[in-house]
Coordinates of C-alpha atoms in Angstrom, one line a residue:
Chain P
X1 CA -39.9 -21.8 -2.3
X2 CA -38.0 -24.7 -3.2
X3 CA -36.6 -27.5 -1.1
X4 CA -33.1 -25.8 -1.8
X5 CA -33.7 -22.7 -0.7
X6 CA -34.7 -23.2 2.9
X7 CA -31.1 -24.4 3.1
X8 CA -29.5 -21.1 2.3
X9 CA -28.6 -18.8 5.1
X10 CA -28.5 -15.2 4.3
X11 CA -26.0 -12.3 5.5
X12 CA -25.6 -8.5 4.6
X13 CA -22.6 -7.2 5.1
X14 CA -22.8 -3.9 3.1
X15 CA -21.7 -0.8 4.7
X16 CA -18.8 -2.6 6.6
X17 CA -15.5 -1.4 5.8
X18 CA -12.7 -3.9 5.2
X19 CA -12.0 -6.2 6.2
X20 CA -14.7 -6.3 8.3
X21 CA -17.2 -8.6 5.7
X22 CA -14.3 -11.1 5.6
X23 CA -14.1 -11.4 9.2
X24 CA -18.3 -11.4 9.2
X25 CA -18.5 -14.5 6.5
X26 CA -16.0 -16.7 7.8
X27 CA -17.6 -16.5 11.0
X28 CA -20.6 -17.5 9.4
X29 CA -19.2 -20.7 7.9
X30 CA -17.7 -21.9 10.4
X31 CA -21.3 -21.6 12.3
X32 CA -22.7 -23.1 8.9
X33 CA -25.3 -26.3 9.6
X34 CA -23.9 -29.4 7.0
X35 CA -25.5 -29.0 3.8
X36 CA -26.6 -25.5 3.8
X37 CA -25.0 -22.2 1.8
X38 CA -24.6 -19.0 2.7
X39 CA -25.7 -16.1 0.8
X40 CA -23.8 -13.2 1.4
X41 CA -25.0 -9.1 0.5
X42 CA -21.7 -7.1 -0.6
X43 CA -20.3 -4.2 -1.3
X44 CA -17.3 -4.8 -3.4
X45 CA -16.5 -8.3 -4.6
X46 CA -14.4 -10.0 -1.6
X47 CA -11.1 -10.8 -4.1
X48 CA -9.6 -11.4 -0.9
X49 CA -11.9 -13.9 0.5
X50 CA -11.5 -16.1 -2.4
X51 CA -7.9 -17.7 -1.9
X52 CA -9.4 -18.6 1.5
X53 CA -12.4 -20.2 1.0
X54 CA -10.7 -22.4 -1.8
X55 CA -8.0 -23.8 0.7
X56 CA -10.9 -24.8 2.6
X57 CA -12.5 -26.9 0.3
X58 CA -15.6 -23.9 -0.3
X59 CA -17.0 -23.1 -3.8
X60 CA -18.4 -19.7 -4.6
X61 CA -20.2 -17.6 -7.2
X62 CA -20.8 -14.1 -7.5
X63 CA -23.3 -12.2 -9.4
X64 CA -23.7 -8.2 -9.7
X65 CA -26.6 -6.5 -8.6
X66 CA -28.3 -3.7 -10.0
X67 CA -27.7 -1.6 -7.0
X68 CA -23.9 -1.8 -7.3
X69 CA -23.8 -4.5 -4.9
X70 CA -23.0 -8.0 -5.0
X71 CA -24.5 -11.7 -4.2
X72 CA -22.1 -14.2 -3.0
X73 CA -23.2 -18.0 -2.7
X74 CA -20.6 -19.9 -0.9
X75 CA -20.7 -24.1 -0.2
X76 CA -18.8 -26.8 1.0
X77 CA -17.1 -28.7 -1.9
Chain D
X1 CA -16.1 4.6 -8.4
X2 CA -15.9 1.6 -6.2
X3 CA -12.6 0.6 -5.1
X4 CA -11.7 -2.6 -5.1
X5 CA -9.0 -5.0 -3.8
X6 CA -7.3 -8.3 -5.7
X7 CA -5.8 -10.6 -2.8
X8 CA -5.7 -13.1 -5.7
X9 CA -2.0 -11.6 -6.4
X10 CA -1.3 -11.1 -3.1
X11 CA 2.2 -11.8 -2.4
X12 CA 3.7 -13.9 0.8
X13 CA 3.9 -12.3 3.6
X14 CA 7.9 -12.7 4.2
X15 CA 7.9 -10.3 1.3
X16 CA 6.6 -7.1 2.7
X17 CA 7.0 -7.7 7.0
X18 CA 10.7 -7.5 6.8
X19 CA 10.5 -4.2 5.7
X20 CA 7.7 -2.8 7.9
X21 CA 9.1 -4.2 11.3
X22 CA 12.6 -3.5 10.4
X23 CA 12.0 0.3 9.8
X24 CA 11.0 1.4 13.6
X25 CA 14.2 0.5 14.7
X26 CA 15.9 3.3 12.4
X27 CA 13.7 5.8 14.4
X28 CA 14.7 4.5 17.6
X29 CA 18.1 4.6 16.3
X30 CA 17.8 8.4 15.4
X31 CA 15.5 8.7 18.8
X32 CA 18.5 7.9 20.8
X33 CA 20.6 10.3 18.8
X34 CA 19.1 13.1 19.6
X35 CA 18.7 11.9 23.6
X36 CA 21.8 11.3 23.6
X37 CA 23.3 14.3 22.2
X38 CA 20.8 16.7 23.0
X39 CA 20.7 20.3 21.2
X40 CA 24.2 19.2 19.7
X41 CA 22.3 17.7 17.2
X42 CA 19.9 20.2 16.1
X43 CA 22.4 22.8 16.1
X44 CA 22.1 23.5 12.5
X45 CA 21.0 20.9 10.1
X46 CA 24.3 20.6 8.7
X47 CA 25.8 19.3 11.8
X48 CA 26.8 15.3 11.4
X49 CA 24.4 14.3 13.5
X50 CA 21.5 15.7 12.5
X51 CA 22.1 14.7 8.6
X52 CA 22.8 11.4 10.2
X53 CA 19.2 11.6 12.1
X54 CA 17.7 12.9 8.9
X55 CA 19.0 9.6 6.7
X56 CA 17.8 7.3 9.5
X57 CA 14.2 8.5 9.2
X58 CA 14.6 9.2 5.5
X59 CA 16.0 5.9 4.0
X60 CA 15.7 3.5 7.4
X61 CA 12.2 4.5 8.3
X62 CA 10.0 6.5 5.5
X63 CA 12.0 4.9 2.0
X64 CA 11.9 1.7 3.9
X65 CA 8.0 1.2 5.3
X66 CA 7.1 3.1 1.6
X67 CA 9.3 0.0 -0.4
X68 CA 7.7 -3.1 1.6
X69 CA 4.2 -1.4 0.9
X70 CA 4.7 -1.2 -2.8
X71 CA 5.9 -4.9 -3.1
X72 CA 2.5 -5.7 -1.3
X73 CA 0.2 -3.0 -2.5
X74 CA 1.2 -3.2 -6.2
X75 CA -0.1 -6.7 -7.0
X76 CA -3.1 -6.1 -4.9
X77 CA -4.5 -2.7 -6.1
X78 CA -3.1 -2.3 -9.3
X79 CA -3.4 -6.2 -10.0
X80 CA 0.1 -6.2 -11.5
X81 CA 2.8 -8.9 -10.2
X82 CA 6.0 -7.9 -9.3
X83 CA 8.7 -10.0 -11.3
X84 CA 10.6 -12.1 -8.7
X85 CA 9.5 -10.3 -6.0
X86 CA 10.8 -12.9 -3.2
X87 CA 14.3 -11.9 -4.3
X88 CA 14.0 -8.9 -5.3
X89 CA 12.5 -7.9 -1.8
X90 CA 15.0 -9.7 -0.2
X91 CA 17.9 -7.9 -2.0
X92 CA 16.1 -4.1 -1.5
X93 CA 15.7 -5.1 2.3
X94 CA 19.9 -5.7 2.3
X95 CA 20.6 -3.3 0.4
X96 CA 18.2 -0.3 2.3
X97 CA 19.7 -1.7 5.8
X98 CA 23.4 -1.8 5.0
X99 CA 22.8 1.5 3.4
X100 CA 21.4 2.9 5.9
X101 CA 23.8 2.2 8.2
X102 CA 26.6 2.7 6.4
X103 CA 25.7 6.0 5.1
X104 CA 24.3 7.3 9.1
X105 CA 27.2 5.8 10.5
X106 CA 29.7 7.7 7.9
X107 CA 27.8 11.1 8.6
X108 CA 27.1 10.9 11.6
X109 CA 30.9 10.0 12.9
X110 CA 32.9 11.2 10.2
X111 CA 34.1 7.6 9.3
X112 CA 36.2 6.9 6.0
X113 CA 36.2 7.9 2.6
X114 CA 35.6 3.9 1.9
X115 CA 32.5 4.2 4.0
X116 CA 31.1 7.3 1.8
X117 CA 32.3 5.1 -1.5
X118 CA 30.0 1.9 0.1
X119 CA 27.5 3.4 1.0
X120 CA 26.8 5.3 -2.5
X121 CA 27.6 1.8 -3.8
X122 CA 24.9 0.1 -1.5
X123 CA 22.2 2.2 -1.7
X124 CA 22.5 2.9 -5.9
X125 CA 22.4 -1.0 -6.1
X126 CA 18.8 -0.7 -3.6
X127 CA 18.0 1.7 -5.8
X128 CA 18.3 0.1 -9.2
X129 CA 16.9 -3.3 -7.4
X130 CA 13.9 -1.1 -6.0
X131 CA 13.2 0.8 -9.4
X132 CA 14.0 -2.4 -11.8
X133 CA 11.3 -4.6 -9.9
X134 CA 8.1 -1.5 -9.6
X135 CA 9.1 -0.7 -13.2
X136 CA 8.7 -3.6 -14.4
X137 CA 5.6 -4.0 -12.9
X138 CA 4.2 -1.0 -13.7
X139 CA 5.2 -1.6 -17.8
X140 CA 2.5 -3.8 -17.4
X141 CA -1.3 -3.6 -18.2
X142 CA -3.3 -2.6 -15.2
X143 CA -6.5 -2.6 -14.1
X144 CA -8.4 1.1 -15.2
X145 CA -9.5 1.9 -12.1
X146 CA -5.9 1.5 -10.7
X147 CA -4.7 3.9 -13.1
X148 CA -4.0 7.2 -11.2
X149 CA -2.3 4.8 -8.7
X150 CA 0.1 3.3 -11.3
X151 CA 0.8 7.5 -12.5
X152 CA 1.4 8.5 -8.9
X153 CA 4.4 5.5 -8.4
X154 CA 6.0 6.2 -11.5
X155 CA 6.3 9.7 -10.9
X156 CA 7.3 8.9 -7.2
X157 CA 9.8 6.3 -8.7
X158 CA 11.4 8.9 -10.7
X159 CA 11.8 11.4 -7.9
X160 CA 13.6 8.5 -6.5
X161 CA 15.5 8.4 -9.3
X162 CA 16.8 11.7 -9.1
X163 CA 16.8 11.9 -5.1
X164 CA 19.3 9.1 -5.5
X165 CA 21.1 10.1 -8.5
X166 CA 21.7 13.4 -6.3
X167 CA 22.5 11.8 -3.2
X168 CA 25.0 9.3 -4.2
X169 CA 26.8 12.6 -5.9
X170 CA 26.9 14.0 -2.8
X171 CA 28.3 11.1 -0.7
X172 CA 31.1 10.7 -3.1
X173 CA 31.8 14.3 -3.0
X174 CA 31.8 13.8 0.8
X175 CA 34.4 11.4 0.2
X176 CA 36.9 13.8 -1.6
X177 CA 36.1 12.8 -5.0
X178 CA 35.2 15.8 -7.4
X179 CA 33.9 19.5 -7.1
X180 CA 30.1 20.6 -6.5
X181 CA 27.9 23.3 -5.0
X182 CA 27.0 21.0 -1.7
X183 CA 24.6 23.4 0.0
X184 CA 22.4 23.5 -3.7
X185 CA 22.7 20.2 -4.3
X186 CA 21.4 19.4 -1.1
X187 CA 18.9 21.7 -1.0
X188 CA 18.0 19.8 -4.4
X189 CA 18.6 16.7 -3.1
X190 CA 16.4 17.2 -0.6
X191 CA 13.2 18.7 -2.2
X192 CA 13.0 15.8 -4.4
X193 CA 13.3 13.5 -2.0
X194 CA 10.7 14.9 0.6
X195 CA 8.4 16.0 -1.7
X196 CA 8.8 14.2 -4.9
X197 CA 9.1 10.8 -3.1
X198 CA 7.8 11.1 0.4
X199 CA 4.7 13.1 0.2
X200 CA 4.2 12.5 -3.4
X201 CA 3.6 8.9 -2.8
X202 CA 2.3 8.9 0.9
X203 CA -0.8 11.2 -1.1
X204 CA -0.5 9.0 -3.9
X205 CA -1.7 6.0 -1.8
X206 CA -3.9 7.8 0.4
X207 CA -6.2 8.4 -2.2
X208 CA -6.8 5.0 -2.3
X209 CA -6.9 3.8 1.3
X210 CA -8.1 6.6 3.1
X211 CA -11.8 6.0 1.2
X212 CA -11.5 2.5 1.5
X213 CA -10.9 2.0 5.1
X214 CA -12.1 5.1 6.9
X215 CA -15.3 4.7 4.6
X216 CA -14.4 8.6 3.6
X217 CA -15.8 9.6 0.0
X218 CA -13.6 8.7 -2.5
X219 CA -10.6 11.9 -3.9
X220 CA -12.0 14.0 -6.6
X221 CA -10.8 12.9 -9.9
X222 CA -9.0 16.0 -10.5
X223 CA -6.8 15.8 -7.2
X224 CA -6.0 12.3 -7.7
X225 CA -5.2 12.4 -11.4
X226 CA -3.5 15.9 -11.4
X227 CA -1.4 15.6 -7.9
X228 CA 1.5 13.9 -8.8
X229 CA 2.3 15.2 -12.1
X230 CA 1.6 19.1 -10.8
X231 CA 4.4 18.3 -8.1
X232 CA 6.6 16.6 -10.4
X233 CA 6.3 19.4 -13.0
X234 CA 6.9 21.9 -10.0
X235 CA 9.4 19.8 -8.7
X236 CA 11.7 20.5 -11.8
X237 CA 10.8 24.0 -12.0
X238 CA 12.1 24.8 -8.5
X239 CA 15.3 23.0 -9.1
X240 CA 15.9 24.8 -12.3
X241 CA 15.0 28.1 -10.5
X242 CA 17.4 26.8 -7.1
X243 CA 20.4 26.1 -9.7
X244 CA 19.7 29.1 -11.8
X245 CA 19.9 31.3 -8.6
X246 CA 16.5 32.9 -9.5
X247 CA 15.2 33.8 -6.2
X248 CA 11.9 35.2 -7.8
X249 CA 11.1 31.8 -9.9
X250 CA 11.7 29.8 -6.8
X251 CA 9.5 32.0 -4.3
X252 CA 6.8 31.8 -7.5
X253 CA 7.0 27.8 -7.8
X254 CA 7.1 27.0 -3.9
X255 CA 4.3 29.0 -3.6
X256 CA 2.8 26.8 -6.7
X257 CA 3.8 23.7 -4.5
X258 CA 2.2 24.7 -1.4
X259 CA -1.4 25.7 -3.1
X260 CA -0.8 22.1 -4.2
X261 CA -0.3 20.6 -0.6
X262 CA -2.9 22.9 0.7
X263 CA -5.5 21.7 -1.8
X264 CA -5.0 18.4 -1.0
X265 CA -5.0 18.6 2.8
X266 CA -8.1 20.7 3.0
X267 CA -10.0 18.4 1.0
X268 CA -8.6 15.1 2.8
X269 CA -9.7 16.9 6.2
X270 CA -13.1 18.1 4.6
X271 CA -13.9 14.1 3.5
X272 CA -13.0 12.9 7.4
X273 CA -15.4 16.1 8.3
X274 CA -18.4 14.8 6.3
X275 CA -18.3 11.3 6.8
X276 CA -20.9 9.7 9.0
X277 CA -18.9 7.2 10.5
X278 CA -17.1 7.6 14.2
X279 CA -13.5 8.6 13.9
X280 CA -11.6 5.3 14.7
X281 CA -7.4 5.9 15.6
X282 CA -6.7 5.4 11.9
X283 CA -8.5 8.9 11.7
X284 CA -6.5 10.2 14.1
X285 CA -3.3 9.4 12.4
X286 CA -4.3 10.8 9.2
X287 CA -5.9 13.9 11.1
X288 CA -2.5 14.7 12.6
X289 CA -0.6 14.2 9.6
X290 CA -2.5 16.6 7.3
X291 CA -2.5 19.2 10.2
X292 CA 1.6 18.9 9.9
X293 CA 1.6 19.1 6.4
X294 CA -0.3 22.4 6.8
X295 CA 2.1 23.5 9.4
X296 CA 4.9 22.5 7.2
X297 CA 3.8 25.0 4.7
X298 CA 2.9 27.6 6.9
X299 CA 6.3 27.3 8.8
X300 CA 8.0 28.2 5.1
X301 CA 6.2 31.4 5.4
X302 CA 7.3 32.5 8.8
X303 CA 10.0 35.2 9.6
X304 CA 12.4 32.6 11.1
X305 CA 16.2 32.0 10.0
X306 CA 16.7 29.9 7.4
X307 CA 17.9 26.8 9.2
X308 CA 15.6 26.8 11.6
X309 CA 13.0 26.9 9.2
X310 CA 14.3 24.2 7.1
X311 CA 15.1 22.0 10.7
X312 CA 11.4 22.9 11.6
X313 CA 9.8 22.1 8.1
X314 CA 11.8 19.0 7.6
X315 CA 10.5 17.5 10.8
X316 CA 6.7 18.6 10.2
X317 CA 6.8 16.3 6.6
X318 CA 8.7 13.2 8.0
X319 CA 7.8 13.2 11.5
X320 CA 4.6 14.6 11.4
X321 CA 3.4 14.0 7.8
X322 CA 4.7 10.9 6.9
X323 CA 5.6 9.3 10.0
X324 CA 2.4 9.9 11.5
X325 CA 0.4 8.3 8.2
X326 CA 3.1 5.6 8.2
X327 CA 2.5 4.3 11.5
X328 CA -1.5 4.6 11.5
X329 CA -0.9 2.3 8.6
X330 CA 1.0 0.1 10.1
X331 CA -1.4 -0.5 12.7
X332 CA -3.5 -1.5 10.2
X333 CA -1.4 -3.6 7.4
X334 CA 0.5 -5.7 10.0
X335 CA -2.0 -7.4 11.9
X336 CA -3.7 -7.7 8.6
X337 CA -1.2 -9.5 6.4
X338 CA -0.8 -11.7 9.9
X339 CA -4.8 -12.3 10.1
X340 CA -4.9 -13.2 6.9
X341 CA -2.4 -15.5 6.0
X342 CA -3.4 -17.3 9.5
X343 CA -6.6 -17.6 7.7
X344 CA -5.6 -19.2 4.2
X345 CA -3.7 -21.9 5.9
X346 CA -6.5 -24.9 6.0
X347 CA -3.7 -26.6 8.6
X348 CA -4.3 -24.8 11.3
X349 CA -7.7 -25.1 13.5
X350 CA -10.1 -22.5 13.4
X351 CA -10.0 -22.5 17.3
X352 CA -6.8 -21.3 17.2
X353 CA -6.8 -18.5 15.0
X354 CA -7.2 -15.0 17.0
X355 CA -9.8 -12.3 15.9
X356 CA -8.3 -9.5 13.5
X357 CA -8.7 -7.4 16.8
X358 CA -7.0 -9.2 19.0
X359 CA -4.0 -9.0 17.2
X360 CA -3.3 -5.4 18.0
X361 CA -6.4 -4.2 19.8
X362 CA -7.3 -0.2 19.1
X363 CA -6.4 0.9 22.8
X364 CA -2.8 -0.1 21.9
X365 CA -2.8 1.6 18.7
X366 CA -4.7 4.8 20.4
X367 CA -1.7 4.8 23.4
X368 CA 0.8 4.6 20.1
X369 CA -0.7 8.1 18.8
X370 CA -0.9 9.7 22.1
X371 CA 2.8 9.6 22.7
X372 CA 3.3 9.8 18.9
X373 CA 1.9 13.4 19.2
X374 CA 3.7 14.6 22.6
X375 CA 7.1 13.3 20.8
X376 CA 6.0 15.4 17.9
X377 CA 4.7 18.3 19.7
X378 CA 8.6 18.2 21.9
X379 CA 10.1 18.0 18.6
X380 CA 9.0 20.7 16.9
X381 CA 9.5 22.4 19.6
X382 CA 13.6 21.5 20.0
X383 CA 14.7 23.6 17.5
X384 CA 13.7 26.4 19.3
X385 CA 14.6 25.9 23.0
X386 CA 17.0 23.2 22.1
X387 CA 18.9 23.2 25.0
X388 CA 15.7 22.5 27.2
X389 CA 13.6 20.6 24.5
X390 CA 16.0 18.2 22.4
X391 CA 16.8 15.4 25.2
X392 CA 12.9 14.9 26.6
X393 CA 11.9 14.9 22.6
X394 CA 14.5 11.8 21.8
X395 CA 13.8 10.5 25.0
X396 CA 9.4 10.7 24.1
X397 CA 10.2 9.6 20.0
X398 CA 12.0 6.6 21.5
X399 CA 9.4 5.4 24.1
X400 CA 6.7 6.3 21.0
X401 CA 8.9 4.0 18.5
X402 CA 9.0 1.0 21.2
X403 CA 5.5 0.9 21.8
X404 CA 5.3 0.3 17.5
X405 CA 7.6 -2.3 18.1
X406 CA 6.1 -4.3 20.5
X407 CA 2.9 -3.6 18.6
X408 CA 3.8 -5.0 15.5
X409 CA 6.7 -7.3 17.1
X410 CA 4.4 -9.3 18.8
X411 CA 1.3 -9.8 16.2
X412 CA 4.6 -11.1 14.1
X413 CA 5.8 -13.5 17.1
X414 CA 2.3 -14.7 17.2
X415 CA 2.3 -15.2 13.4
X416 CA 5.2 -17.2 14.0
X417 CA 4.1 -19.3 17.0
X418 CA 0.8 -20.4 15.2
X419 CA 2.4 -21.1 12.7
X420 CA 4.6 -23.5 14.6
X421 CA 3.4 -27.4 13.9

């Protein structure tokens, strides 16, 4: 595992209805250590979590899974 | 296939609350009607007040929670902006308000010719404001997935169409200007308003959020993509059949209509039945509402005179049907919107925003339902014992309309006090 990695905190929120995983990952960044990202397990991408996180100064990415679900890596700017 | 939400269009949130905290009050309005008058107003649905009742809950309540949804729910499902939708909101909020009022208060007391003449005026300018802005929108391309959706609100908006085309008619016949068949028109009137506009769209949207936030699985494709074009096409048939006088078309399509209603009832009920998950109050709403729009058919079959079937199955589609999936939704979309435009303002501190929860916690929402259902339960059962039923069942709708407003009221005064630098 590389040096980055152990800075990545992980989260599942599939099988949550919304807006449940919203509530779920902004908890989890605001309990986020300085200089780590979160990792998030969806089921839908979270279109609504995205005008949030950017007026808090949080980049994201997303990638589809093979199962259907999604990977969300969010970090502070 | 998955649904999926784009809060990237999502539009501010003084464009759709005016409209879904304004329209309780119409209920309490009608709520105290019927206290107040008693069995005088459910003597006969012809009677001034009870078509005064009906428009309350019609255009203030149902047309007006059903308007602020699209403004909010069209950008965000079907990823299509609504041109101007600031003013034009603003503008359909006036002009469904005055309308309202003008067109209950001229019904219901027998005011003016003038008032007939503005409120026709009023409400065909809401109209053309309301249609103008979801057509445009709708012209547009939208996302695939969205695409039953985008069917179901034109042919919703084109019931409107027609529902106001017809009523403005009738208020200027009201007035004194021109000749027409008033008890057919209305009847007309009516149908397409209830059913082509009302339920049509109510089902139309629950095909989306009923999987999506009771976790139910999701409509099958034929329901969802044949539903509103099966009424619409029915919809005309029975109005042809009404105006023709041909007794044996109409009996033939209404029973075409309520196979429709059934269908989709039993299989909306069947999803809740198979899901896994615990039943929250959203459930419960929903449950209720199908169960009236059964009733609602079945009470078109029963040996009852004509009015008081029409009194009986008019109440069981917008108090029971719609009203009852109206204000589960509310319960849900309010404290949403406020939750989440608390959220996307970096000003305020995280300490100080409240939990989506909080806001308006499920016990409320549950105590909303319970009296929700006894007001309905005494309602239905006004028409037939109205001289013992009609006060306690304003009296109960009233006290079950407050409790919305607080509800709502206060996650919007806490909206506004955060908000507050």
């Amino acid at each position: 595992m590389s040096k980055q990695d152990t800075h990545i905190v992980g989260l599942d929120v599939s099988g949550l209805l919304p807006p449940e995983p919203m509530e779920h990952v902004l908890e989890a960044l605001a309990g986020l250590p300085a200089g780590h990202r979160l990792q998030v397990l969806i089921d839908r991408e979270p279109f609504p979590l995205y005008r949030i996180l950017e007026r808090h100064g949080y980049r994201h990415s997303i990638d589809g899974r093979e199962d259907g679900r999604y990977q969300l890596l969010i970090e502070k700017r | 296939m998955q649904r999926s939400l784009n809060y990237a269009a999502m539009p501010a949130i003084g464009v759709p609350l005016p409209f879904l905290l304004t329209a309780p009050c119409f209920v309490l309005g009608a709520a105290l009607l019927l206290a107040w008058h008693g069995e005088l107003a459910l003597v006969s649905r012809w009677t001034p007040l009870t078509l005064a009742m009906t428009h309350l809950l019609t255009l203030g309540f149902l047309s007006m929670t059903i308007v602020g949804a699209l403004y909010q729910l069209l950008p965000v499902v079907a990823g299509v902006a609504i041109p101007l939708a600031g003013p034009a909101a603003a503008l359909s909020w006036c002009g469904l308000v005055l309308g309202t009022l003008l067109l209950s208060g001229a019904l219901g007391f027998g005011l003016a010719p003038a008032y007939f003449h503005a409120a026709a005026g009023v409400l065909g300018l809401a109209g053309l404001v309301i249609l103008s802005a979801v057509g445009a929108a709708l012209s547009r391309k939208v996302a695939p997935a969205a695409a039953p959706l985008v069917q179901g609100v034109r042919l919703a908006a084109a019931s409107l169409a027609v529902t106001i085309g017809l009523g403005g008619s009738l208020a200027l016949y009201l007035a004194g200007a021109g000749v027409l068949d008033a008890v057919t028109m209305t009847d007309v009137h009516a149908f397409w308003g209830l059913v082509g506009w009302v339920v049509a769209l109510t089902a139309t949207v629950s095909f989306q959020v009923i999987p999506m936030f009771q976790g139910t699985s999701t409509y099958p494709r034929l329901l969802e993509t044949w539903l509103p074009p099966a009424l619409f096409g029915l919809l005309f048939a029975w109005s042809a059949a009404r105006l023709a006088g041909a007794a044996g078309w109409r009996a033939a399509v209404e029973a075409g209509v309520a196979l429709v209603l059934l269908a989709y009832a039993a299989v909306t009920l069947g999803s809740f039945r198979k899901r896994k998950r615990k039943p929250d109050v959203g459930t419960w709403y929903w449950v209720l509402a199908m169960a009236c729009l059964v009733l609602a058919v079945l009470v078109h079959y029963l040996p009852l005179d004509s009015d008081t079937r029409a009194l009986l199955a008019g109440m069981l589609l917008m108090l029971g049907f719609a009203m009852s999936a109206i204000n589960g939704m509310l319960y849900k979309i309010v404290p949403f919107l406020v939750w989440y435009h608390l959220q996307c303002d970096p000003a305020l501190p995280r300490e100080r925003l409240p939990q989506l929860k909080t806001i308006v916690n499920e016990e409320r929402a549950l105590r909303q339902w319970r009296w929700h259902a006894v007001a309905l339960a005494l309602s239905l059962g006004a028409p037939l014992a109205p001289a013992i039923l009609a006060r306690p069942a304003g009296l109960f709708l009233a006290f079950a309309i407050l409790l919305l407003i607080r509800d709502l009221g206060g996650a919007a005064l806490l909206y506004l006090r955060l908000r507050r630098p």
